[in-house]
Amino acid sequence: MRKKILFMVLCLLSQWTMAQKDAPKWVDKSKKAVFSVVTYDENDKLLNTGNGFFVSEDGVALSDYTLFVGAARAVVINFEGKQLPVQTILGANSMYDVIKFRVDLGKKSTPALKLAAVVPAKDAEAVMLPYSTKKERACTIGKVEEVSNLAGPHKYFKLAMSMKDKLVSCPILNSEGEVFGLVQKAASKDTTHCYAISAPYANELVISAFDFNSSELNKIGIKKALPNNEDQAMVALFMASSQLSVDKYSSLLNDFITQFPNNADGYIRRANFIFSNYSDAQHFAQAEDDLNKALKVSGKKDDVYYNRSRMMYLSAIQNKGEAFKSWTLETSLEDINKAIEINPLPLYTQHQGDVYFAMTKFDKAFECFDKVNHTNLASPETFFSAARAKELMKGDYKEVIVLLDSAVSRYAAPYPQAAAPYISERAIVKSDNGLYKEAVADFDIYHQIIGSGVNANFFYLREQANYKSRNYKRALEDIMKAVEMEPSNKEYLAEYGAVNLRIARYDEAIKNLKDALAIDPKFAACYRLIGFCQLQQGKKTDACENFNKAKELGDELVIPMIEKNCK
């Protein structure tokens, strides 16, 4: 493939270049900075060929943007005929059709053109250098005919020299051998003139954080470089995290750490990335090493301890695996305690409470959440966490409800969807503690918020609150909806039967209960309830038969009924 490409390029060169007897002496050296570019699509098929040139000895180069559109990879062929891969895109402008990129030179350097510090005047000499592997002074000499404004101090040039399309992106130099222009594709059929855009302008192109959402750069599949500014690079990492594949994002993280080796956030991000995507021992060792490096370079060690504690916490509750077995809730607690000792931020205290909660130390967890609720970090989530801890430590249910009230009060009525989980939890706590009518009111608010998104369990829970508050009509409506949504749920069918029994609809109740038994023939309570319905219908023998069946299956509640009715 390499020989075929080189042969093709050399054949084209025979048509493009023109030997000049009076060519400047510096042409020999300068031509070594000019190269051919070959781009390939995602299927590794040849996409385009063109030209470009180096503007720095470490591999920074310029060419035309159009050449790279759709490219998944690219190589340059230098003056020696060697193929070198394009490493990263450093900037681009589709409107002016220019691109800046870095070529991977390995450990070597390359001949490069010096950028002109002064804009050439009208009638100044201009020399266009084509790509060539031949040791000859092949070039095209002409003059600057017009100079137009471009951007800032930069210009656009009309040159009195002949040029063919295959010379697009070749360099235009002044009489001193300094590059001032980049040949652009002609917009007309005028063969006696060509046009060039300022090379210093193209060299000033940079990548910003927001270029990771840039449509013009996203048309190129070659990796984008990170911004030179550290803060911008951090933003770019964040934006790229949701756009790139695992392999590409991993490569970008490595680039960030190479570019900013003293930035602790880079190591923390890579450790988080490894934790989220891998579970083997080798990657675990790398994550630990990154966190240790972050501790070494960070000026905010509390932040590193906090982040490491979070990863340990998640590893423990997610059961990450054998490789991560040393990351436990105990080690997580040790690290968050170190962070709090350095800087007692409410955020750290909240996480400390989460760790205690996972350790089932609900009293300590509550103390942490309560502290946070007296800071500016207090939120519906922190009040809810405190309520759950208070409930699980068997605290006063009234205090639990007050905490849930605080969570809900952070929102204004009509309540948004974000308030729904707290209202639902408050309804359940009220129902569990005998406040049935208040529970129903909360369930109704929850239903208004969620609308058609409520599930069968919601109707079942509200039915129970309605039933216990003796609102049998609404209880029946709710349990019917629950059964309609999950017709094979034996608990809902049994409850449906119980409600029908309560309002003396015995035939309907028996049908519901038998439907539940069809799913689970050992559902003892259903036999007891069927027997009760039959007793009300005067079918004492059938009733006793079902009572005895319930007793056989272990239902102790049926014993008094047997003693009273089945002697």
Coordinates of C-alpha atoms in Angstrom, one line a residue:
M1 CA 0.0 0.0 0.0
R2 CA 2.8 2.4 0.9
K3 CA 4.6 1.9 -2.4
K4 CA 1.4 2.4 -4.4
I5 CA 0.6 5.7 -2.6
L6 CA 4.1 7.0 -3.1
F7 CA 4.0 6.0 -6.8
M8 CA 0.7 7.8 -7.2
V9 CA 2.0 11.0 -5.5
L10 CA 5.2 11.0 -7.5
C11 CA 3.2 10.7 -10.8
L12 CA 1.2 13.7 -9.8
L13 CA 4.2 15.7 -8.9
S14 CA 5.5 15.4 -12.5
Q15 CA 2.5 17.5 -13.5
W16 CA 2.5 19.9 -10.6
T17 CA 6.0 21.2 -10.3
M18 CA 8.1 23.5 -12.5
A19 CA 11.9 23.6 -12.4
Q20 CA 13.2 27.2 -11.8
K21 CA 16.8 28.0 -12.8
D22 CA 16.7 31.1 -10.7
A23 CA 15.1 29.5 -7.6
P24 CA 16.4 30.8 -4.3
K25 CA 19.1 28.7 -2.6
W26 CA 17.0 28.2 0.5
V27 CA 14.5 26.2 -1.5
D28 CA 16.5 23.0 -1.1
K29 CA 16.2 23.1 2.7
S30 CA 12.6 24.5 2.8
K31 CA 11.2 21.8 0.5
K32 CA 12.0 19.3 3.2
A33 CA 9.2 20.8 5.4
V34 CA 6.5 20.1 2.7
F35 CA 4.7 16.8 2.6
S36 CA 1.9 14.9 1.0
V37 CA -1.2 14.0 3.1
V38 CA -3.2 10.8 2.7
T39 CA -6.5 10.4 4.5
Y40 CA -8.6 7.2 5.1
D41 CA -12.2 6.6 6.0
E42 CA -13.5 4.4 8.9
N43 CA -13.2 1.4 6.6
D44 CA -9.5 2.2 6.0
K45 CA -10.2 3.0 2.4
L46 CA -8.3 5.9 0.7
L47 CA -10.3 9.1 1.1
N48 CA -8.2 12.0 -0.1
T49 CA -4.7 13.1 -1.0
G50 CA -3.3 16.6 -0.6
N51 CA -0.5 18.7 0.7
G52 CA 0.7 20.3 3.9
F53 CA 3.8 21.6 5.6
F54 CA 5.5 21.6 9.0
V55 CA 5.7 24.8 11.0
S56 CA 7.5 23.4 14.0
E57 CA 10.3 20.8 14.4
D58 CA 8.2 18.8 16.9
G59 CA 5.6 18.0 14.2
V60 CA 3.0 20.8 14.1
A61 CA 1.6 21.1 10.6
L62 CA -0.9 22.9 8.4
S63 CA -3.1 21.8 5.6
D64 CA -6.7 22.2 4.2
Y65 CA -9.7 21.2 6.3
T66 CA -11.6 19.7 3.4
L67 CA -8.9 17.1 3.0
F68 CA -9.7 15.7 6.5
V69 CA -13.5 15.7 6.4
G70 CA -14.7 12.1 7.0
A71 CA -11.2 10.9 7.8
A72 CA -10.8 8.2 10.5
R73 CA -7.0 8.4 10.2
A74 CA -4.3 10.1 8.1
V75 CA -0.6 9.9 7.3
V76 CA 1.9 12.3 5.9
I77 CA 4.6 11.3 3.5
N78 CA 7.7 13.4 4.1
F79 CA 10.5 14.4 1.8
E80 CA 12.2 11.1 2.4
G81 CA 9.1 9.1 1.4
K82 CA 8.4 8.0 4.9
Q83 CA 4.9 7.6 6.2
L84 CA 4.2 9.3 9.5
P85 CA 0.8 9.1 11.3
V86 CA -1.3 12.2 12.1
Q87 CA -1.6 12.1 15.9
T88 CA -4.1 14.8 16.9
I89 CA -6.1 17.7 15.5
L90 CA -5.0 21.0 17.0
G91 CA -7.6 23.3 15.5
A92 CA -9.7 23.9 12.4
N93 CA -11.7 26.4 10.5
S94 CA -14.1 25.1 7.9
M95 CA -15.0 28.6 6.6
Y96 CA -11.4 29.3 5.7
D97 CA -10.6 25.7 4.9
V98 CA -7.6 25.4 7.1
I99 CA -6.5 22.8 9.7
K100 CA -3.7 22.5 12.2
F101 CA -2.5 19.1 13.4
R102 CA 0.3 17.2 15.0
V103 CA 2.3 14.5 13.3
D104 CA 3.8 11.7 15.4
L105 CA 7.5 11.9 14.7
G106 CA 8.5 9.4 17.3
K107 CA 11.7 10.6 19.0
K108 CA 12.9 12.5 15.9
S109 CA 12.5 16.1 14.8
T110 CA 11.6 17.4 11.3
P111 CA 12.6 20.3 9.0
A112 CA 10.0 23.1 9.5
L113 CA 9.2 26.4 7.8
K114 CA 9.7 29.6 9.7
L115 CA 6.5 31.8 9.9
A116 CA 6.8 35.2 8.4
A117 CA 6.7 37.9 11.1
V118 CA 5.8 40.7 8.5
V119 CA 3.0 40.7 6.0
P120 CA 4.3 41.0 2.5
A121 CA 3.5 44.1 0.6
K122 CA 1.9 44.3 -2.9
D123 CA 4.4 43.3 -5.6
A124 CA 6.6 41.4 -3.2
E125 CA 8.1 38.2 -4.4
A126 CA 6.3 35.0 -3.6
V127 CA 7.5 31.4 -3.9
M128 CA 5.3 28.4 -3.9
L129 CA 6.9 25.1 -2.9
P130 CA 5.3 21.8 -4.0
Y131 CA 5.8 18.5 -2.3
S132 CA 8.7 16.5 -3.8
T133 CA 11.1 13.7 -2.8
K134 CA 13.5 14.8 -5.6
K135 CA 16.6 16.8 -4.8
E136 CA 15.9 19.7 -7.1
R137 CA 14.8 23.3 -6.8
A138 CA 11.3 22.8 -8.2
C139 CA 9.1 25.8 -7.3
T140 CA 6.8 28.4 -8.8
I141 CA 7.8 32.1 -8.5
G142 CA 5.4 35.0 -8.7
K143 CA 4.3 38.2 -7.0
V144 CA 1.8 39.3 -4.5
E145 CA -0.9 41.1 -6.5
E146 CA -3.5 42.0 -3.8
V147 CA -3.6 41.9 0.1
S148 CA -7.0 41.7 1.8
N149 CA -7.9 41.8 5.5
L150 CA -8.8 38.4 7.0
A151 CA -8.9 38.4 10.9
G152 CA -6.9 40.7 13.2
P153 CA -3.5 41.4 11.7
H154 CA -3.9 38.5 9.3
K155 CA -4.4 38.8 5.5
Y156 CA -5.7 37.0 2.4
F157 CA -3.5 37.1 -0.7
K158 CA -4.1 37.1 -4.4
L159 CA -0.9 36.0 -6.2
A160 CA 0.2 36.4 -9.8
M161 CA 1.3 32.8 -10.4
S162 CA -0.2 29.8 -12.0
M163 CA -1.5 27.0 -9.8
K164 CA -3.4 23.8 -10.3
D165 CA -5.9 22.3 -7.8
K166 CA -3.4 19.6 -6.8
L167 CA -1.2 22.2 -5.2
V168 CA -3.8 23.3 -2.6
S169 CA -2.2 23.7 0.8
C170 CA 1.3 24.1 -0.5
P171 CA 3.2 26.9 1.3
I172 CA 3.8 30.4 -0.1
L173 CA 7.1 31.9 1.1
N174 CA 8.7 35.4 0.9
S175 CA 12.1 36.1 -0.6
E176 CA 13.7 35.3 2.8
G177 CA 12.3 31.8 2.8
E178 CA 9.6 32.5 5.5
V179 CA 6.1 31.1 5.0
F180 CA 3.3 33.6 4.9
G181 CA 0.6 31.8 3.0
L182 CA -1.2 28.5 2.4
V183 CA -2.5 27.9 -1.1
Q184 CA -6.3 27.7 -1.3
K185 CA -8.5 26.1 -3.9
A186 CA -9.4 28.5 -6.7
A187 CA -13.0 29.8 -6.8
S188 CA -12.8 30.7 -10.5
K189 CA -11.2 29.3 -13.7
D190 CA -8.5 31.9 -13.7
T191 CA -5.3 30.0 -14.3
T192 CA -3.0 33.0 -14.1
H193 CA -3.6 33.7 -10.4
C194 CA -3.9 31.7 -7.2
Y195 CA -5.0 32.6 -3.7
A196 CA -3.5 32.0 -0.3
I197 CA -4.6 32.4 3.3
S198 CA -2.3 33.6 6.1
A199 CA -0.2 30.8 7.4
P200 CA 0.3 32.6 10.8
Y201 CA -3.5 32.7 11.1
A202 CA -3.8 28.9 10.5
N203 CA -1.0 28.4 13.0
E204 CA -3.0 30.3 15.7
L205 CA -5.9 27.9 15.5
V206 CA -6.5 26.2 18.8
I207 CA -8.8 23.6 20.4
S208 CA -11.2 25.0 23.1
A209 CA -13.2 22.9 25.5
F210 CA -16.4 23.6 23.5
D211 CA -14.8 22.2 20.3
F212 CA -15.6 18.8 21.6
N213 CA -19.2 19.6 20.6
S214 CA -18.0 21.4 17.4
S215 CA -19.8 20.1 14.3
E216 CA -16.8 20.9 12.0
L217 CA -14.4 19.0 14.2
N218 CA -16.8 16.1 14.7
K219 CA -16.8 15.5 11.0
I220 CA -13.2 14.3 11.5
G221 CA -12.7 11.0 13.3
I222 CA -9.0 11.7 14.2
K223 CA -8.5 12.4 17.9
K224 CA -8.7 16.0 19.0
A225 CA -5.9 17.5 21.2
L226 CA -6.8 18.9 24.6
P227 CA -6.7 22.6 25.0
N228 CA -3.4 24.1 26.2
N229 CA -5.2 25.9 29.1
E230 CA -5.5 23.5 32.1
D231 CA -9.0 24.7 33.1
Q232 CA -10.2 24.5 29.5
A233 CA -8.7 21.0 29.3
M234 CA -10.7 19.9 32.4
V235 CA -13.9 21.2 30.8
A236 CA -13.0 19.3 27.6
L237 CA -12.6 16.1 29.6
F238 CA -16.0 16.5 31.1
M239 CA -17.7 17.2 27.8
A240 CA -15.9 14.3 26.0
S241 CA -16.8 11.8 28.7
S242 CA -20.4 11.4 27.2
Q243 CA -19.3 11.5 23.6
L244 CA -16.3 9.2 23.2
S245 CA -16.0 5.4 23.3
V246 CA -14.3 3.8 26.3
D247 CA -11.0 3.4 24.4
K248 CA -11.0 6.9 23.0
Y249 CA -11.8 8.5 26.3
S250 CA -9.1 6.4 28.0
S251 CA -6.6 7.7 25.5
L252 CA -7.8 11.3 26.2
L253 CA -7.3 10.9 30.0
N254 CA -3.8 9.6 29.3
D255 CA -3.1 12.7 27.2
F256 CA -4.4 14.9 29.9
I257 CA -2.1 13.4 32.5
T258 CA 0.9 13.6 30.2
Q259 CA 0.1 17.2 29.4
F260 CA -0.7 18.2 33.1
P261 CA 1.2 15.7 35.3
N262 CA 0.7 17.8 38.4
N263 CA -3.0 18.1 38.2
A264 CA -4.6 15.8 40.8
D265 CA -8.0 15.9 39.1
G266 CA -6.5 14.1 36.1
Y267 CA -5.5 11.1 38.2
I268 CA -8.8 11.1 40.1
R269 CA -10.8 11.1 36.9
R270 CA -8.7 8.3 35.4
A271 CA -9.1 6.3 38.6
N272 CA -12.9 6.9 38.5
F273 CA -13.0 5.9 34.9
I274 CA -11.1 2.7 35.6
F275 CA -13.4 1.9 38.5
S276 CA -16.5 2.4 36.4
N277 CA -15.3 0.3 33.4
Y278 CA -13.0 -2.5 34.7
S279 CA -13.0 -5.0 37.5
D280 CA -9.7 -6.9 37.1
A281 CA -6.6 -6.8 39.3
Q282 CA -4.4 -5.0 36.8
H283 CA -6.8 -2.1 36.4
F284 CA -7.4 -2.0 40.2
A285 CA -3.7 -1.6 40.7
Q286 CA -3.6 1.3 38.2
A287 CA -6.6 3.0 39.9
E288 CA -4.9 2.7 43.3
D289 CA -1.6 4.1 41.8
D290 CA -3.5 7.0 40.3
L291 CA -5.1 7.9 43.6
N292 CA -1.7 7.7 45.4
K293 CA -0.3 10.0 42.7
A294 CA -3.2 12.4 43.2
L295 CA -2.4 12.5 46.9
K296 CA 1.2 13.2 46.2
V297 CA 0.6 16.2 43.8
S298 CA -2.6 17.6 45.2
G299 CA -2.7 20.8 47.3
K300 CA -6.2 19.7 48.5
K301 CA -5.6 16.2 49.9
D302 CA -9.0 16.2 51.6
D303 CA -10.6 16.2 48.1
V304 CA -8.5 13.1 47.1
Y305 CA -9.5 11.3 50.3
Y306 CA -13.1 12.1 49.7
N307 CA -13.0 10.8 46.1
R308 CA -11.1 7.7 47.1
S309 CA -13.6 7.1 49.9
R310 CA -16.5 7.4 47.5
M311 CA -15.0 4.8 45.2
M312 CA -14.4 2.4 48.1
Y313 CA -18.0 3.0 49.2
L314 CA -19.4 2.2 45.8
S315 CA -17.1 -0.8 45.5
A316 CA -18.4 -2.2 48.7
I317 CA -22.1 -1.7 48.1
Q318 CA -21.9 -2.8 44.5
N319 CA -19.8 -5.9 45.4
K320 CA -17.3 -4.9 42.8
G321 CA -15.4 -8.2 42.9
E322 CA -12.3 -10.0 44.2
A323 CA -9.8 -7.5 42.7
F324 CA -11.4 -4.7 44.7
K325 CA -11.8 -6.7 48.0
S326 CA -9.5 -4.4 49.9
W327 CA -11.9 -1.5 49.3
T328 CA -14.4 -1.9 52.1
L329 CA -16.8 0.2 54.0
E330 CA -14.2 0.4 56.8
T331 CA -11.5 1.7 54.5
S332 CA -14.0 4.1 53.0
L333 CA -14.8 5.4 56.5
E334 CA -11.1 5.8 57.3
D335 CA -10.6 8.0 54.2
I336 CA -13.6 10.2 54.7
N337 CA -12.6 10.7 58.4
K338 CA -9.2 11.9 57.1
A339 CA -10.9 14.3 54.7
I340 CA -13.1 15.7 57.5
E341 CA -10.1 16.1 59.8
I342 CA -8.4 18.3 57.1
N343 CA -11.5 20.2 56.1
P344 CA -14.9 19.5 57.7
L345 CA -17.1 20.2 54.6
P346 CA -20.8 19.4 54.8
L347 CA -20.3 17.4 51.6
Y348 CA -17.9 15.1 53.4
T349 CA -20.2 14.8 56.4
Q350 CA -23.0 13.7 54.1
H351 CA -20.8 11.0 52.6
Q352 CA -19.7 9.9 56.0
G353 CA -23.4 9.5 56.9
D354 CA -23.9 7.4 53.7
V355 CA -21.0 5.1 54.8
Y356 CA -22.4 4.7 58.3
F357 CA -25.9 4.0 56.8
A358 CA -24.4 1.2 54.6
M359 CA -22.7 -0.2 57.7
T360 CA -26.2 -0.2 59.3
K361 CA -25.0 2.2 62.0
F362 CA -28.1 4.2 61.7
D363 CA -27.6 6.3 64.8
K364 CA -24.3 7.5 63.6
A365 CA -25.7 8.0 60.1
F366 CA -28.5 10.2 61.6
E367 CA -26.0 12.3 63.5
C368 CA -24.1 13.0 60.2
F369 CA -27.3 13.8 58.2
D370 CA -28.6 16.0 61.0
K371 CA -25.3 18.0 61.0
V372 CA -25.7 18.6 57.2
N373 CA -29.3 19.7 57.7
H374 CA -28.0 22.6 59.8
T375 CA -25.7 23.8 57.0
N376 CA -26.2 25.5 53.6
L377 CA -26.0 22.0 52.0
A378 CA -29.4 21.0 53.5
S379 CA -31.7 19.7 50.7
P380 CA -34.7 17.4 50.3
E381 CA -32.2 14.6 49.8
T382 CA -30.4 15.2 53.1
F383 CA -33.7 15.5 55.1
F384 CA -34.9 12.3 53.5
S385 CA -31.6 10.6 54.4
A386 CA -32.1 11.7 58.0
A387 CA -35.7 10.5 58.0
R388 CA -34.7 7.0 56.7
A389 CA -31.9 6.7 59.3
K390 CA -34.3 7.9 62.1
E391 CA -36.9 5.4 61.0
L392 CA -34.4 2.5 60.9
M393 CA -33.0 3.3 64.3
K394 CA -36.6 2.9 65.6
G395 CA -37.0 6.5 66.3
D396 CA -40.3 8.3 67.0
Y397 CA -42.4 8.2 63.8
K398 CA -43.5 11.8 64.4
E399 CA -39.9 12.9 64.1
V400 CA -39.6 11.0 60.9
I401 CA -42.7 12.7 59.5
V402 CA -41.3 16.1 60.6
L403 CA -38.1 15.4 58.6
L404 CA -40.1 14.3 55.6
D405 CA -42.1 17.5 55.9
S406 CA -38.9 19.4 55.8
A407 CA -37.9 17.6 52.6
V408 CA -41.3 18.3 50.9
S409 CA -41.3 21.9 52.1
R410 CA -38.2 22.6 50.0
Y411 CA -40.7 22.6 47.0
A412 CA -43.7 24.9 46.4
A413 CA -47.1 23.6 45.4
P414 CA -48.1 22.5 42.8
Y415 CA -45.3 20.1 43.5
P416 CA -42.8 19.1 40.8
Q417 CA -41.9 15.5 40.0
A418 CA -38.7 15.8 42.1
A419 CA -40.9 16.0 45.2
A420 CA -42.8 12.8 44.5
P421 CA -40.4 10.3 46.3
Y422 CA -40.6 12.3 49.5
I423 CA -44.4 12.6 49.4
S424 CA -44.7 8.9 48.7
E425 CA -42.4 8.0 51.6
R426 CA -44.3 10.3 54.0
A427 CA -47.6 8.6 52.9
I428 CA -46.2 5.2 53.7
V429 CA -44.9 6.3 57.1
K430 CA -48.3 7.8 58.0
S431 CA -50.1 4.7 56.8
D432 CA -47.8 2.4 58.8
N433 CA -48.5 4.5 61.9
G434 CA -52.3 4.7 61.7
L435 CA -52.6 8.2 60.1
Y436 CA -54.7 6.7 57.3
K437 CA -56.6 9.7 56.1
E438 CA -53.4 11.9 56.0
A439 CA -51.7 9.0 54.2
V440 CA -54.5 9.0 51.5
A441 CA -54.1 12.8 51.1
D442 CA -50.3 12.3 50.4
F443 CA -51.0 9.4 48.1
D444 CA -53.4 11.6 46.2
I445 CA -50.8 14.4 45.8
Y446 CA -48.3 11.8 44.6
H447 CA -50.8 10.6 42.0
Q448 CA -51.4 14.2 40.8
I449 CA -47.6 14.6 40.3
I450 CA -46.9 11.3 38.6
G451 CA -50.2 10.9 36.7
S452 CA -50.4 7.8 34.5
G453 CA -46.9 6.8 35.6
V454 CA -48.1 5.2 38.9
N455 CA -47.7 1.5 39.1
A456 CA -49.9 -1.3 40.6
N457 CA -48.1 -1.2 44.0
F458 CA -49.2 2.5 44.4
F459 CA -52.9 1.5 44.0
Y460 CA -52.4 -1.4 46.4
L461 CA -50.8 0.9 49.1
R462 CA -53.5 3.6 48.7
E463 CA -56.2 0.9 48.8
Q464 CA -54.9 -0.3 52.2
A465 CA -54.9 3.3 53.6
N466 CA -58.4 3.8 52.2
Y467 CA -59.6 0.5 53.6
K468 CA -58.3 1.2 57.1
S469 CA -59.9 4.7 57.0
R470 CA -63.1 2.9 56.1
N471 CA -63.4 4.5 52.7
Y472 CA -64.4 1.1 51.1
K473 CA -65.6 2.6 47.8
R474 CA -62.2 4.1 47.0
A475 CA -60.5 1.1 48.4
L476 CA -62.4 -1.1 46.0
E477 CA -61.6 1.2 43.1
D478 CA -57.9 1.2 43.9
I479 CA -57.6 -2.6 44.3
M480 CA -59.4 -3.1 41.0
K481 CA -56.8 -0.9 39.3
A482 CA -54.0 -2.8 40.9
V483 CA -55.4 -6.2 39.7
E484 CA -56.1 -4.7 36.3
M485 CA -52.4 -3.8 36.0
E486 CA -51.1 -7.0 37.5
P487 CA -53.8 -9.7 37.1
S488 CA -51.4 -12.5 38.2
N489 CA -50.4 -11.0 41.5
K490 CA -51.9 -13.3 44.2
E491 CA -51.5 -10.6 46.9
Y492 CA -53.6 -8.1 45.0
L493 CA -56.2 -10.8 44.2
A494 CA -56.5 -11.8 47.9
E495 CA -56.8 -8.1 48.9
Y496 CA -59.5 -7.7 46.2
G497 CA -61.4 -10.6 47.8
A498 CA -61.0 -9.1 51.3
V499 CA -62.4 -5.7 50.2
N500 CA -65.4 -7.4 48.5
L501 CA -65.9 -9.5 51.6
R502 CA -65.9 -6.3 53.7
I503 CA -68.8 -4.8 51.7
A504 CA -70.7 -8.1 51.7
R505 CA -70.1 -9.0 48.0
Y506 CA -69.4 -12.6 48.9
D507 CA -69.7 -14.2 45.5
E508 CA -67.2 -11.7 44.0
A509 CA -64.9 -12.2 47.0
I510 CA -64.9 -15.9 46.6
K511 CA -64.1 -15.6 42.9
N512 CA -61.2 -13.3 43.7
L513 CA -59.8 -15.6 46.4
K514 CA -60.1 -18.6 44.2
D515 CA -58.2 -16.7 41.5
A516 CA -55.4 -16.2 44.0
L517 CA -55.4 -19.9 45.0
A518 CA -55.1 -20.8 41.3
I519 CA -51.8 -19.1 41.4
D520 CA -50.7 -20.4 44.8
P521 CA -52.8 -23.3 46.1
K522 CA -51.0 -23.1 49.5
F523 CA -52.1 -19.5 50.2
A524 CA -53.7 -20.3 53.6
A525 CA -55.4 -17.0 54.3
C526 CA -57.5 -17.3 51.1
Y527 CA -59.1 -20.5 52.5
R528 CA -59.9 -18.7 55.7
L529 CA -61.5 -15.8 53.9
I530 CA -63.5 -18.1 51.5
G531 CA -64.8 -20.0 54.6
F532 CA -65.8 -16.7 56.2
C533 CA -67.8 -15.7 53.0
Q534 CA -69.5 -19.2 52.9
L535 CA -70.3 -18.8 56.6
Q536 CA -72.1 -15.6 55.8
Q537 CA -74.0 -17.4 53.0
G538 CA -75.1 -20.1 55.4
K539 CA -72.8 -22.7 53.9
K540 CA -71.4 -23.9 57.2
T541 CA -70.1 -27.3 56.0
D542 CA -68.2 -25.8 53.1
A543 CA -67.0 -23.0 55.4
C544 CA -65.6 -25.5 57.9
E545 CA -63.9 -27.5 55.2
N546 CA -62.0 -24.3 54.1
F547 CA -61.3 -23.3 57.7
N548 CA -59.6 -26.7 58.3
K549 CA -57.6 -26.4 55.0
A550 CA -56.3 -23.0 56.2
K551 CA -55.4 -24.6 59.5
E552 CA -53.5 -27.4 57.8
L553 CA -51.5 -24.8 55.9
G554 CA -50.5 -23.1 59.1
D555 CA -53.0 -20.3 59.5
E556 CA -53.4 -19.7 63.2
L557 CA -55.9 -16.9 62.8
V558 CA -58.5 -19.4 61.7
I559 CA -58.4 -21.5 64.9
P560 CA -61.0 -19.3 66.8
M561 CA -63.4 -19.6 63.8
I562 CA -63.1 -23.4 63.9
E563 CA -63.7 -23.5 67.6
K564 CA -66.8 -21.3 67.3
N565 CA -68.4 -22.7 64.2
C566 CA -67.1 -26.2 63.4
K567 CA -67.9 -28.4 66.5

